[in-house]
Amino acid sequence: MPNSRELIPNQKREDSEQWVDARTLHKFLEVGRDFSNWIKDYISDFGFIEGRDFTPILAKSQGGRQAIEYSISLDMAKHLAMLQRSEKGMQARQYFINAEKQLRQLQ
């Protein structure tokens, strides 16, 4: 299995928490819905909280209306991956399980 940076890249913030680009996760999971509706529905349906679970980021406009990207917490990414009933969803769940095991070993 590829290492964590190859599968789903994440970045650390000042508070040392790890975050994931939601669009990258969406693409990896091969979700059959468009990104904007997918992320908005999950935020609404599962009660994710702005500032804790996700941060919306205004993207540069490509000549149309300005898109909103989302930086999501590693915990939110885990939830989203666990909700996907697909081969990629299973692969993402295994990735997060392995990442958590590696983190525990480092501590």
Short mmCIF file of C-alpha atoms in Angstrom, two decimals:
data_model
loop_
_atom_site.label_atom_id
_atom_site.label_comp_id
_atom_site.label_asym_id
_atom_site.label_seq_id
_atom_site.Cartn_x
_atom_site.Cartn_y
_atom_site.Cartn_z
CA MET A 1 0.00 0.00 0.00
CA PRO A 2 1.34 3.50 -0.79
CA ASN A 3 2.48 5.65 2.09
CA SER A 4 0.07 8.25 3.48
CA ARG A 5 1.48 11.17 1.47
CA GLU A 6 0.89 9.31 -1.80
CA LEU A 7 -2.65 8.24 -0.99
CA ILE A 8 -4.24 11.33 0.55
CA PRO A 9 -1.89 14.26 1.15
CA ASN A 10 -2.40 16.19 4.36
CA GLN A 11 -0.85 19.24 5.91
CA LYS A 12 -0.26 20.45 9.45
CA ARG A 13 -1.54 23.77 10.64
CA GLU A 14 -0.18 26.07 13.34
CA ASP A 15 -2.17 24.19 15.97
CA SER A 16 -0.33 21.00 14.82
CA GLU A 17 -3.59 19.37 13.76
CA GLN A 18 -3.61 17.60 10.40
CA TRP A 19 -5.93 18.75 7.62
CA VAL A 20 -6.89 17.37 4.22
CA ASP A 21 -8.04 19.11 1.03
CA ALA A 22 -11.67 18.00 0.62
CA ARG A 23 -11.54 18.11 -3.19
CA THR A 24 -8.51 15.79 -3.18
CA LEU A 25 -10.39 13.35 -0.93
CA HIS A 26 -13.48 13.60 -3.16
CA LYS A 27 -11.39 12.84 -6.24
CA PHE A 28 -9.62 9.93 -4.53
CA LEU A 29 -12.92 8.40 -3.38
CA GLU A 30 -14.28 8.62 -6.94
CA VAL A 31 -17.57 9.98 -5.70
CA GLY A 32 -20.21 9.96 -8.42
CA ARG A 33 -21.57 13.39 -7.46
CA ASP A 34 -20.19 16.83 -8.11
CA PHE A 35 -17.91 18.12 -5.37
CA SER A 36 -19.89 21.18 -4.31
CA ASN A 37 -23.14 19.34 -3.61
CA TRP A 38 -21.36 16.35 -2.08
CA ILE A 39 -19.45 18.39 0.53
CA LYS A 40 -22.38 20.70 1.34
CA ASP A 41 -24.73 17.74 1.85
CA TYR A 42 -22.32 15.94 4.17
CA ILE A 43 -21.68 19.11 6.17
CA SER A 44 -25.42 19.61 6.57
CA ASP A 45 -26.44 15.97 7.10
CA PHE A 46 -23.77 15.10 9.66
CA GLY A 47 -23.47 18.38 11.54
CA PHE A 48 -19.85 19.20 10.81
CA ILE A 49 -18.87 22.54 12.34
CA GLU A 50 -17.01 25.33 10.54
CA GLY A 51 -13.76 26.18 12.28
CA ARG A 52 -13.57 22.82 14.03
CA ASP A 53 -14.20 20.28 11.27
CA PHE A 54 -13.70 22.34 8.13
CA THR A 55 -12.61 25.71 6.82
CA PRO A 56 -14.08 27.09 3.59
CA ILE A 57 -11.53 28.79 1.33
CA LEU A 58 -12.46 31.06 -1.57
CA ALA A 59 -10.65 29.84 -4.68
CA LYS A 60 -9.57 32.00 -7.59
CA SER A 61 -12.33 32.55 -10.09
CA GLN A 62 -11.89 30.92 -13.49
CA GLY A 63 -14.09 33.49 -15.23
CA GLY A 64 -17.30 32.33 -13.57
CA ARG A 65 -18.46 32.54 -10.03
CA GLN A 66 -15.88 32.04 -7.32
CA ALA A 67 -15.56 28.44 -6.13
CA ILE A 68 -15.32 27.43 -2.49
CA GLU A 69 -12.70 24.87 -1.54
CA TYR A 70 -12.67 23.16 1.84
CA SER A 71 -9.84 22.24 4.15
CA ILE A 72 -11.16 19.49 6.41
CA SER A 73 -9.86 18.00 9.62
CA LEU A 74 -8.39 14.54 9.54
CA ASP A 75 -11.32 13.39 11.68
CA MET A 76 -13.84 14.76 9.17
CA ALA A 77 -11.91 13.09 6.35
CA LYS A 78 -12.16 9.80 8.22
CA HIS A 79 -15.92 10.22 8.57
CA LEU A 80 -16.34 11.01 4.88
CA ALA A 81 -14.20 8.05 3.83
CA MET A 82 -16.08 5.70 6.13
CA LEU A 83 -19.37 6.79 4.59
CA GLN A 84 -18.28 5.88 1.05
CA ARG A 85 -19.39 2.39 0.11
CA SER A 86 -16.83 1.63 -2.54
CA GLU A 87 -13.42 0.09 -3.13
CA LYS A 88 -11.82 3.52 -2.75
CA GLY A 89 -13.77 4.11 0.47
CA MET A 90 -12.37 0.85 1.85
CA GLN A 91 -8.87 1.82 0.76
CA ALA A 92 -9.22 5.22 2.48
CA ARG A 93 -10.51 3.60 5.69
CA GLN A 94 -7.49 1.29 5.72
CA TYR A 95 -5.20 4.29 5.12
CA PHE A 96 -6.61 6.13 8.14
CA ILE A 97 -6.36 3.05 10.32
CA ASN A 98 -2.70 2.60 9.34
CA ALA A 99 -1.94 6.30 9.82
CA GLU A 100 -3.41 6.18 13.32
CA LYS A 101 -1.34 3.10 14.19
CA GLN A 102 1.84 4.84 12.99
CA LEU A 103 1.01 7.91 15.04
CA ARG A 104 0.47 5.83 18.17
CA GLN A 105 3.85 4.16 17.66
CA LEU A 106 5.55 7.57 17.45
CA GLN A 107 3.97 8.65 20.72
#
